[in-house]
Coordinates of C-alpha atoms in Angstrom, one line a residue:
Chain Y
X1 CA 67.6 86.6 95.7
X2 CA 67.3 83.7 97.8
X3 CA 64.0 81.2 98.5
X4 CA 62.8 83.2 101.2
X5 CA 63.0 86.6 99.8
X6 CA 61.2 85.7 96.9
X7 CA 58.2 84.2 97.9
X8 CA 56.7 87.3 98.8
X9 CA 57.2 90.5 97.1
X10 CA 59.1 93.6 99.0
X11 CA 61.3 96.1 98.5
X12 CA 64.6 96.6 99.8
X13 CA 65.5 100.0 100.6
X14 CA 69.3 101.4 101.1
X15 CA 70.7 104.5 101.7
X16 CA 74.4 105.0 101.7
X17 CA 76.9 107.4 103.7
X18 CA 80.2 107.8 101.8
X19 CA 83.2 109.3 103.4
X20 CA 85.9 110.6 101.1
X21 CA 89.6 111.4 101.4
X22 CA 90.2 114.4 99.8
X23 CA 93.7 114.3 98.0
X24 CA 95.1 117.2 99.7
X25 CA 99.3 117.5 100.8
X26 CA 98.3 118.8 104.1
X27 CA 95.4 118.5 106.7
X28 CA 92.0 120.5 106.7
X29 CA 93.0 122.5 109.7
X30 CA 96.5 122.8 110.2
X31 CA 100.1 122.0 107.9
X32 CA 101.1 118.3 108.7
X33 CA 101.3 115.7 105.9
X34 CA 98.0 113.9 105.1
X35 CA 100.6 110.9 103.6
X36 CA 99.5 107.3 104.7
X37 CA 101.3 105.4 106.3
X38 CA 103.9 107.2 107.9
X39 CA 105.6 106.0 111.7
X40 CA 102.8 106.1 114.0
X41 CA 102.3 109.9 115.4
X42 CA 105.0 111.5 113.1
X43 CA 102.7 113.6 111.5
X44 CA 100.7 115.9 114.4
X45 CA 101.3 119.2 115.7
X46 CA 99.7 121.2 119.0
X47 CA 96.6 121.7 116.7
X48 CA 95.8 118.5 115.6
X49 CA 96.5 116.8 119.0
X50 CA 93.9 119.1 120.9
X51 CA 96.5 121.9 122.9
X52 CA 95.1 124.0 124.2
X53 CA 95.6 127.8 122.6
X54 CA 96.0 126.6 119.1
X55 CA 94.0 127.6 116.2
X56 CA 92.4 125.9 113.1
X57 CA 92.8 127.4 109.9
X58 CA 91.1 126.1 106.8
X59 CA 93.1 124.6 104.2
X60 CA 91.5 126.4 100.3
X61 CA 92.3 123.5 98.5
X62 CA 90.4 121.3 100.7
X63 CA 87.3 123.2 100.0
X64 CA 88.1 123.7 96.6
X65 CA 88.1 119.7 96.3
X66 CA 84.8 120.0 98.3
X67 CA 83.4 122.5 96.1
X68 CA 84.2 120.6 92.4
X69 CA 82.6 117.0 93.6
X70 CA 79.5 119.0 95.5
X71 CA 78.8 120.5 91.6
X72 CA 79.7 117.2 90.0
X73 CA 77.0 115.9 91.9
X74 CA 74.7 118.2 90.7
X75 CA 74.8 119.7 94.1
X76 CA 73.0 123.1 95.4
X77 CA 75.8 125.1 96.7
X78 CA 74.9 127.0 99.8
X79 CA 75.8 130.7 99.6
X80 CA 76.7 130.7 103.2
X81 CA 78.4 127.8 105.3
X82 CA 80.0 126.9 108.7
X83 CA 81.5 124.4 110.7
X84 CA 80.3 123.0 114.0
X85 CA 81.5 121.1 116.9
X86 CA 80.0 117.3 117.3
X87 CA 80.8 116.3 120.6
X88 CA 81.7 113.3 121.6
X89 CA 84.6 111.3 123.7
X90 CA 86.7 108.8 122.1
X91 CA 90.2 108.5 122.3
X92 CA 91.2 108.8 119.1
X93 CA 89.4 111.9 119.2
X94 CA 92.1 114.0 121.2
X95 CA 89.8 117.3 121.1
X96 CA 86.9 116.0 122.4
X97 CA 85.0 117.0 119.5
X98 CA 85.0 116.7 115.8
X99 CA 84.9 120.1 113.4
X100 CA 82.3 119.0 111.4
X101 CA 79.1 120.4 109.3
X102 CA 75.4 120.4 110.9
X103 CA 72.5 122.8 109.9
X104 CA 74.1 124.6 107.2
X105 CA 76.2 121.7 104.9
X106 CA 78.1 123.7 102.1
X107 CA 75.8 121.7 99.5
X108 CA 72.8 119.7 99.4
X109 CA 70.3 118.2 97.1
X110 CA 72.4 116.4 94.4
X111 CA 72.3 113.4 92.7
X112 CA 74.5 111.0 90.7
X113 CA 73.0 108.5 88.1
X114 CA 74.0 104.3 88.4
X115 CA 75.5 102.7 85.1
X116 CA 75.6 99.3 83.8
X117 CA 77.0 98.7 80.6
X118 CA 75.5 95.2 80.7
X119 CA 71.9 96.6 81.1
X120 CA 71.0 94.2 83.5
X121 CA 70.2 97.2 86.3
X122 CA 67.6 99.7 85.8
X123 CA 69.0 103.8 85.3
X124 CA 68.7 104.7 88.9
X125 CA 68.8 108.3 90.0
X126 CA 70.4 107.9 93.7
X127 CA 69.5 111.5 95.1
X128 CA 72.1 113.0 97.2
X129 CA 71.2 114.7 100.7
X130 CA 74.1 116.7 101.4
X131 CA 77.6 116.4 101.3
X132 CA 79.9 118.3 103.9
X133 CA 83.5 118.8 104.8
X134 CA 84.9 117.8 107.9
X135 CA 87.9 116.5 109.5
X136 CA 89.3 112.5 110.3
X137 CA 89.6 110.9 113.6
X138 CA 92.6 109.5 114.5
X139 CA 93.0 105.6 114.4
X140 CA 92.7 103.3 117.5
X141 CA 94.1 99.9 117.8
X142 CA 92.5 97.0 120.1
X143 CA 94.3 94.4 121.0
X144 CA 92.6 90.9 120.1
X145 CA 91.9 90.1 123.6
X146 CA 89.7 93.0 123.8
X147 CA 89.5 94.1 127.4
X148 CA 92.8 92.6 128.3
X149 CA 95.6 94.9 127.0
X150 CA 95.7 98.5 126.1
X151 CA 94.6 100.2 123.3
X152 CA 96.9 102.0 121.1
X153 CA 96.3 105.3 119.2
X154 CA 97.7 106.9 115.8
X155 CA 97.0 110.5 115.3
X156 CA 98.3 111.1 112.2
X157 CA 95.1 110.8 110.5
X158 CA 93.5 113.3 112.7
X159 CA 92.5 116.5 111.2
X160 CA 92.4 114.9 107.7
X161 CA 89.9 116.4 105.4
X162 CA 86.8 114.3 104.6
X163 CA 84.0 114.8 102.7
X164 CA 80.7 113.0 104.2
X165 CA 78.4 111.8 101.2
X166 CA 74.9 111.0 101.9
X167 CA 72.4 109.8 99.9
X168 CA 68.9 109.2 99.5
X169 CA 67.5 105.7 100.4
X170 CA 67.2 105.4 96.7
X171 CA 68.7 102.2 95.5
X172 CA 66.5 99.2 95.5
X173 CA 69.1 96.0 95.8
X174 CA 72.5 95.7 96.6
X175 CA 73.8 95.4 93.6
X176 CA 72.5 98.9 92.7
X177 CA 73.9 99.9 95.7
X178 CA 77.1 98.3 94.5
X179 CA 76.9 100.3 91.0
X180 CA 76.1 103.5 92.7
X181 CA 79.4 103.5 94.3
X182 CA 81.3 101.9 91.4
X183 CA 80.1 105.4 89.4
X184 CA 80.7 107.6 92.7
X185 CA 84.3 106.6 92.7
X186 CA 84.9 106.6 88.7
X187 CA 83.8 109.9 89.5
X188 CA 85.9 110.9 92.6
X189 CA 88.7 109.2 90.6
X190 CA 88.0 111.6 87.2
X191 CA 87.9 114.6 89.4
X192 CA 91.0 113.8 91.4
X193 CA 89.9 114.7 94.4
X194 CA 90.2 111.4 96.1
X195 CA 92.4 108.2 95.5
X196 CA 89.4 106.5 96.4
X197 CA 91.6 103.7 98.1
X198 CA 89.2 101.8 100.0
X199 CA 92.4 99.4 101.8
X200 CA 94.1 102.6 103.1
X201 CA 90.6 104.0 104.3
X202 CA 90.4 106.9 102.0
X203 CA 87.0 105.5 101.1
X204 CA 84.9 104.0 103.6
X205 CA 81.0 103.4 103.2
X206 CA 78.4 102.8 106.0
X207 CA 75.1 101.5 104.4
X208 CA 71.1 101.9 106.1
X209 CA 68.9 99.4 104.4
X210 CA 65.4 97.7 105.3
X211 CA 62.2 96.4 103.5
X212 CA 58.9 97.5 102.4
X213 CA 56.6 95.4 102.3
X214 CA 53.0 95.7 101.0
X215 CA 50.4 94.4 103.2
X216 CA 46.6 94.7 102.7
X217 CA 47.0 97.9 100.4
X218 CA 49.7 99.8 102.6
X219 CA 53.1 99.3 102.7
X220 CA 55.0 98.7 105.8
X221 CA 58.6 99.6 106.8
X222 CA 60.7 97.6 108.7
X223 CA 63.0 99.0 111.6
X224 CA 66.7 100.2 109.5
X225 CA 70.0 98.6 110.4
X226 CA 72.7 100.8 109.7
X227 CA 75.5 98.3 108.5
X228 CA 79.2 98.9 109.2
X229 CA 82.5 97.5 108.5
X230 CA 82.5 96.8 105.0
X231 CA 86.2 97.0 103.6
X232 CA 85.2 96.3 99.8
X233 CA 82.6 97.2 97.5
X234 CA 82.0 93.5 96.6
X235 CA 82.1 93.3 100.5
X236 CA 79.0 96.2 100.2
X237 CA 76.9 93.8 97.9
X238 CA 77.5 90.7 100.1
X239 CA 76.4 92.6 103.5
X240 CA 73.4 94.1 102.0
X241 CA 72.3 90.7 100.5
X242 CA 72.6 88.9 103.9
X243 CA 71.1 91.8 105.8
X244 CA 67.7 91.9 103.2
X245 CA 67.7 88.0 103.8
X246 CA 68.1 88.2 107.2
X247 CA 65.6 91.3 107.7
X248 CA 62.8 89.2 105.8
X249 CA 63.1 86.4 108.0
X250 CA 63.1 88.7 111.2
X251 CA 60.4 90.9 110.0
X252 CA 58.5 87.3 109.5
X253 CA 59.1 85.9 113.0
X254 CA 58.6 89.2 115.1
X255 CA 56.4 91.7 112.7
X256 CA 58.5 94.4 114.1
X257 CA 57.9 97.8 112.1
X258 CA 59.8 101.0 112.3
X259 CA 59.5 102.6 115.3
X260 CA 59.3 99.6 117.5
X261 CA 62.9 98.9 118.5
X262 CA 65.5 101.9 118.4
X263 CA 68.4 101.6 115.3
X264 CA 70.5 99.4 115.4
X265 CA 74.0 98.9 114.2
X266 CA 75.6 96.1 112.7
X267 CA 79.2 95.0 111.8
X268 CA 79.6 92.7 108.5
X269 CA 81.9 89.9 109.2
X270 CA 83.5 89.0 105.9
X271 CA 85.2 85.8 107.0
X272 CA 82.2 84.5 108.6
X273 CA 79.5 86.0 105.5
X274 CA 77.2 87.9 107.9
X275 CA 76.3 90.9 110.0
X276 CA 76.4 91.2 114.1
X277 CA 75.0 93.7 115.8
X278 CA 77.5 96.6 117.6
X279 CA 76.9 97.2 121.0
X280 CA 75.5 100.7 121.1
X281 CA 77.3 104.0 122.4
X282 CA 75.7 105.2 125.3
X283 CA 73.6 108.5 124.7
X284 CA 75.8 108.5 121.2
X285 CA 73.4 111.0 119.3
X286 CA 73.8 113.7 121.7
X287 CA 76.3 115.5 120.0
X288 CA 75.6 118.9 121.6
X289 CA 76.6 120.5 118.0
X290 CA 77.2 124.1 118.1
X291 CA 79.4 126.9 115.9
X292 CA 82.7 126.6 116.5
X293 CA 83.7 129.8 117.0
X294 CA 87.7 129.4 116.2
X295 CA 86.1 129.1 112.7
X296 CA 84.6 132.1 110.6
X297 CA 82.2 131.1 107.8
X298 CA 82.6 130.8 104.3
X299 CA 80.6 132.5 101.6
X300 CA 80.6 131.2 97.9
X301 CA 79.5 133.0 94.9
X302 CA 77.8 132.5 91.8
X303 CA 80.8 133.2 90.2
X304 CA 82.6 131.2 92.3
X305 CA 80.9 128.5 91.7
X306 CA 80.8 129.5 87.9
X307 CA 84.4 129.1 87.6
X308 CA 84.7 125.9 89.4
X309 CA 82.2 124.2 86.9
X310 CA 84.0 124.9 83.8
X311 CA 87.4 123.7 85.5
X312 CA 85.7 120.1 85.9
X313 CA 86.8 118.5 82.4
X314 CA 84.3 115.9 80.9
X315 CA 82.5 113.8 83.6
X316 CA 82.8 109.8 83.3
X317 CA 78.7 109.8 81.9
X318 CA 79.3 112.5 79.3
X319 CA 82.6 110.9 78.3
X320 CA 80.8 107.3 77.8
X321 CA 77.9 108.8 75.5
X322 CA 80.5 110.6 73.8
X323 CA 82.8 107.2 72.7
X324 CA 79.3 105.7 71.7
X325 CA 77.9 108.7 70.1
X326 CA 81.5 110.0 68.1
X327 CA 83.4 106.7 67.9
X328 CA 80.6 103.8 67.2
X329 CA 81.9 101.9 70.1
X330 CA 79.4 99.7 72.2
X331 CA 78.1 100.4 75.9
X332 CA 80.5 97.6 77.0
X333 CA 83.8 99.0 75.2
X334 CA 82.9 102.6 76.4
X335 CA 82.7 101.9 79.5
X336 CA 86.0 99.9 79.6
X337 CA 87.8 102.4 78.2
X338 CA 86.3 105.1 80.5
X339 CA 87.1 103.3 83.8
X340 CA 90.7 102.9 82.8
X341 CA 90.9 106.8 83.6
X342 CA 91.1 110.1 82.6
X343 CA 94.1 109.6 80.9
X344 CA 93.8 106.0 79.2
X345 CA 90.4 107.7 77.5
X346 CA 92.0 110.8 76.4
X347 CA 94.8 108.7 74.8
X348 CA 91.9 106.6 73.0
X349 CA 90.4 109.6 71.7
X350 CA 93.6 111.2 70.1
X351 CA 93.9 107.3 68.8
X352 CA 90.8 107.3 67.5
X353 CA 90.8 111.1 66.1
X354 CA 93.9 110.6 64.1
X355 CA 93.3 107.0 62.9
X356 CA 89.5 107.5 61.9
X357 CA 88.5 104.0 62.8
X358 CA 87.4 104.0 66.7
X359 CA 86.3 100.1 66.9
X360 CA 89.7 99.4 65.6
X361 CA 91.3 102.0 68.3
X362 CA 89.4 100.4 71.2
X363 CA 90.1 97.2 70.1
X364 CA 94.1 97.7 69.7
X365 CA 93.7 99.4 72.9
X366 CA 91.6 96.9 74.7
X367 CA 93.8 93.7 73.9
X368 CA 96.9 95.2 73.1
X369 CA 97.7 98.2 75.1
X370 CA 96.1 97.9 78.3
X371 CA 97.8 94.1 78.7
X372 CA 101.2 96.1 77.8
X373 CA 100.9 98.2 80.4
X374 CA 99.8 95.6 82.8
X375 CA 103.3 93.9 81.9
X376 CA 104.9 97.1 82.0
X377 CA 103.2 97.6 85.2
X378 CA 103.3 101.4 83.7
X379 CA 100.2 104.3 83.1
X380 CA 99.4 105.3 79.6
X381 CA 101.5 108.6 80.9
X382 CA 104.8 106.9 81.0
X383 CA 103.9 104.3 77.7
X384 CA 106.6 104.7 75.0
X385 CA 104.4 104.9 72.2
X386 CA 102.1 108.4 71.7
X387 CA 98.6 108.4 70.5
X388 CA 99.7 109.7 67.2
X389 CA 102.1 106.8 66.8
X390 CA 100.1 104.3 67.3
X391 CA 97.1 106.1 65.1
X392 CA 100.1 105.9 62.2
X393 CA 100.5 102.3 62.7
X394 CA 96.8 101.9 63.0
X395 CA 96.1 103.2 59.9
X396 CA 98.5 101.0 58.1
X397 CA 96.0 98.1 59.9
X398 CA 93.0 99.5 58.7
X399 CA 94.4 99.9 55.1
X400 CA 95.5 96.3 55.1
X401 CA 99.0 97.4 55.1
X402 CA 99.6 95.2 57.6
X403 CA 97.6 92.2 59.2
X404 CA 96.8 92.4 63.3
X405 CA 99.6 90.1 63.8
X406 CA 102.6 92.0 61.9
X407 CA 100.9 95.3 63.5
X408 CA 101.3 93.7 67.3
X409 CA 105.2 93.0 65.8
X410 CA 105.8 96.4 64.6
X411 CA 104.0 97.6 67.8
X412 CA 106.6 95.6 70.2
X413 CA 109.5 97.2 67.6
X414 CA 108.5 100.8 68.6
X415 CA 108.1 100.0 72.2
X416 CA 112.1 98.6 72.2
X417 CA 113.1 101.3 69.7
X418 CA 111.0 104.2 70.4
X419 CA 110.9 104.3 66.3
X420 CA 107.8 105.0 64.2
X421 CA 105.9 102.3 62.7
X422 CA 107.4 103.1 58.8
X423 CA 111.1 103.0 60.6
X424 CA 110.5 99.7 62.3
X425 CA 108.9 97.9 59.3
X426 CA 111.8 98.3 57.1
X427 CA 114.0 96.8 60.2
X428 CA 112.0 94.2 60.3
X429 CA 111.8 94.2 56.8
X430 CA 107.9 94.2 56.6
X431 CA 107.6 96.0 53.5
X432 CA 104.1 96.9 52.6
X433 CA 102.8 95.1 49.8
X434 CA 102.0 97.6 46.7
X435 CA 98.3 96.8 46.1
X436 CA 98.8 96.4 42.4
X437 CA 101.8 93.8 42.8
X438 CA 98.9 91.9 45.1
X439 CA 96.2 92.0 42.6
X440 CA 99.2 90.3 40.0
X441 CA 100.0 87.8 42.5
X442 CA 96.5 87.0 43.1
X443 CA 95.9 86.8 39.5
X444 CA 98.7 83.9 39.0
X445 CA 97.5 82.1 42.1
X446 CA 94.3 81.9 40.4
X447 CA 95.6 80.8 36.8
X448 CA 98.1 78.1 38.6
X449 CA 95.0 77.0 40.7
X450 CA 91.9 76.2 38.7
X451 CA 90.2 73.3 40.6
X452 CA 90.6 76.0 43.7
X453 CA 88.9 78.1 41.7
X454 CA 85.9 75.8 40.6
X455 CA 85.8 74.6 44.7
X456 CA 85.3 78.4 45.5
X457 CA 82.7 78.9 42.4
X458 CA 81.2 75.5 43.3
X459 CA 80.7 77.6 47.2
X460 CA 83.3 76.0 48.7
X461 CA 84.6 79.5 50.1
X462 CA 87.3 77.4 52.4
X463 CA 89.1 76.5 49.5
X464 CA 90.4 79.9 49.3
X465 CA 92.8 79.4 52.5
X466 CA 95.0 77.7 50.2
X467 CA 95.8 80.3 47.8
X468 CA 96.4 82.7 50.7
X469 CA 98.9 79.8 52.1
X470 CA 100.8 79.8 48.9
X471 CA 100.5 83.5 48.6
X472 CA 102.4 83.9 52.0
X473 CA 105.2 81.3 50.9
X474 CA 105.7 83.6 47.6
X475 CA 106.0 87.2 49.7
X476 CA 105.8 87.0 53.8
X477 CA 104.8 90.4 53.7
X478 CA 101.6 90.1 52.1
X479 CA 98.6 90.4 53.9
X480 CA 96.2 87.4 54.4
X481 CA 92.8 89.0 54.6
X482 CA 93.7 91.3 51.3
X483 CA 94.5 88.0 49.7
X484 CA 91.4 86.7 50.4
X485 CA 89.5 89.5 49.7
X486 CA 91.3 90.3 46.1
X487 CA 91.3 86.5 45.0
X488 CA 87.2 86.0 46.2
X489 CA 86.5 89.4 44.2
X490 CA 88.5 88.2 40.9
X491 CA 87.3 84.8 41.3
X492 CA 83.4 86.4 41.6
X493 CA 84.6 88.5 38.3
X494 CA 85.2 85.6 36.3
X495 CA 81.9 83.8 37.1
Chain B
X1 CA 66.2 127.7 139.1
X2 CA 66.4 126.4 135.7
X3 CA 68.4 123.3 135.8
X4 CA 67.1 119.9 137.2
X5 CA 69.2 117.6 138.8
X6 CA 68.7 115.1 135.9
X7 CA 69.7 117.7 133.4
X8 CA 72.8 118.2 135.0
X9 CA 73.6 114.3 135.7
X10 CA 73.3 114.0 131.9
X11 CA 75.6 116.8 130.8
X12 CA 78.1 115.7 133.8
X13 CA 77.6 112.0 132.0
X14 CA 78.2 113.7 128.5
X15 CA 81.2 115.3 129.9
X16 CA 82.7 112.4 131.5
X17 CA 82.8 113.9 135.2
X18 CA 82.1 111.6 138.2
X19 CA 80.1 113.6 140.7
X20 CA 79.6 113.1 144.0
X21 CA 75.8 113.7 145.2
X22 CA 77.1 117.0 147.0
X23 CA 79.2 117.7 144.0
X24 CA 76.0 117.2 141.9
X25 CA 73.8 119.7 144.2
X26 CA 76.4 122.5 143.9
X27 CA 77.0 122.1 140.4
X28 CA 73.3 122.2 139.6
X29 CA 73.2 125.6 141.9
X30 CA 76.0 127.1 139.7
X31 CA 75.1 125.6 136.4
X32 CA 71.4 127.1 136.7
X33 CA 72.6 130.7 137.9
X34 CA 74.7 130.8 134.7
X35 CA 71.9 129.5 132.5
X36 CA 69.5 132.0 134.2
X37 CA 71.7 134.9 133.6
X38 CA 72.0 133.8 129.7
X39 CA 68.8 133.8 130.0
X40 CA 68.2 137.4 130.2
X41 CA 68.7 137.6 126.5
X42 CA 65.6 136.0 126.1
X43 CA 64.1 139.4 126.9
X44 CA 65.5 141.6 123.8
X45 CA 63.2 141.6 121.2
X46 CA 64.8 140.2 118.0
X47 CA 61.6 140.3 115.6
X48 CA 62.9 140.8 112.5
X49 CA 66.5 140.6 113.3
X50 CA 68.8 137.8 111.1
X51 CA 70.4 135.1 113.2
X52 CA 74.0 135.1 112.9
X53 CA 76.4 132.1 112.9
X54 CA 79.5 133.4 114.0
X55 CA 80.4 136.6 116.2
X56 CA 82.6 137.8 114.3
X57 CA 81.7 139.7 110.3
X58 CA 84.3 138.1 108.7
X59 CA 84.2 135.2 106.3
X60 CA 86.7 133.0 104.1
X61 CA 89.5 133.0 105.8
X62 CA 91.8 129.9 104.4
X63 CA 95.6 129.1 104.3
X64 CA 97.4 127.7 101.1
X65 CA 97.8 123.6 101.0
X66 CA 101.4 123.3 102.0
X67 CA 103.1 120.6 104.2
X68 CA 105.2 122.3 107.4
X69 CA 107.3 119.7 109.5
X70 CA 105.1 118.2 112.0
X71 CA 106.1 117.4 115.9
X72 CA 109.1 114.9 116.6
X73 CA 107.0 112.2 118.1
X74 CA 108.6 112.5 121.4
X75 CA 107.5 115.7 121.9
X76 CA 104.2 115.0 120.6
X77 CA 103.8 111.8 123.3
X78 CA 105.8 113.9 125.7
X79 CA 102.4 114.9 127.6
X80 CA 100.2 111.6 127.6
X81 CA 100.0 109.8 130.6
X82 CA 101.1 106.0 129.2
X83 CA 102.5 105.9 125.7
X84 CA 105.4 103.1 124.0
X85 CA 107.5 105.5 122.3
X86 CA 105.3 104.7 119.1
X87 CA 101.4 105.2 120.1
X88 CA 99.6 106.4 123.1
X89 CA 98.2 103.7 125.2
X90 CA 94.6 103.6 126.3
X91 CA 92.4 101.3 128.4
X92 CA 91.0 99.4 126.2
X93 CA 88.4 101.1 124.2
X94 CA 86.6 97.8 123.1
X95 CA 85.2 94.8 125.4
X96 CA 82.8 94.7 128.3

């Protein structure tokens, strides 16, 4: 918050409109592929380029993914839903209308709670006004010297299934908007309904923002501005920070309230770090919606909703709190693991269950496994060490048979050879040192180093380090941590 | 006459139709007659009748999520007034 903003208390009010491409193989109303990156205009057919006489038929999987999303957002599912034509002219919309949903969206009135593992932001329950299913338009490419040459149109994307998710204006800061988007993306990724890749346009965000300024016991709302063209969550946060500051200055200069001026649309310029007004589309609000006569309505039964609900699996918020309560992880650690996706989180759960030490499993996965996955450029599904094999190794670490550094060597060997920890230890000549053997060694060292014993007894505990060094010289397989523990125990018994 | 000239002018703009004053006159009159004709429906007593979202009583018509071959690009672009063998070319969309 900058100085001008904090000068007078006021609320920043933010609502979001998120478009998400659903992860189907084929388009919403025809059988063309939805693949990204194909050569321009190679994924079209008479239907999606709007030829007369074609008829749309809805993709069942798209509707199922849409239902899964809405149920996960705690939305009410409409028992009866239909599709409408939204009429407007634009070169990337070959039919002259977009098939969307107007007055009877398939779902409405849900919510999603924001989450901040660091606890800096309040948990905000963000209302979901509606989620509806519609088709995407094509892509227009404009020449830099706009107006000087043609625009080019690629219709590959035309007809790709899109979910539009509209929130209530419930967010009170740009950071909260970002936190909401992060949580939404995590949820959608867990469901597998979308890859949420913003660079490829699978997830697009528009934001509505204004200020609520208290004055003489009343709250004055400033004009709402819609901000577009934000290409990352960070850009959303920065654009809204800029816009909140700009609106505050404008409010102080003009005193304009909501309704005094028409709703404005501004585009975020990431490089210039500011928003600019966008030209108004003439008559843009007159879409003349009417029910699409080519598509029949869809009826959803409570039984179908039940089946969908049961198929969802554990969702991020529930999983996070389970990792904390059942495995004793901190909010931060559970968040890191859950954010790695469903496969990695389930790998963690298997390791933690099998080795019996959740914190140890969490540390190893975060410090070693994640690093190795990054180096090897692979996902946990392709990682050569199974959860059971890692748990086996971690049990040895947990019981003091191996210290962390030797454990790492063994893990490296397991990856290279595909052998279990036991075999790798044999191969590397790392023998687990028997506990009684270790105790005998420690006793021997104490007898030989009376001065160190005296130092430790006098309170110089760090003197024990010399004993650990000697122990390692005599037997490289000893676990330094255990040597320290045993020596201290023996010394305290002597006292 | 149930339609005003202004209403027809607006509808023509939304439909991207450029009408001469003479065409506007005749279309205002013709469209007005169509609207009047359909207007007869409002004389029917619909008290207690559930509104329908679709003329057919059918619902839940789906297809499986299966990819089928798309059109070869030459064919997709064949009817376009202008193209560059890869893209449709249209008059510049942005810029005043």
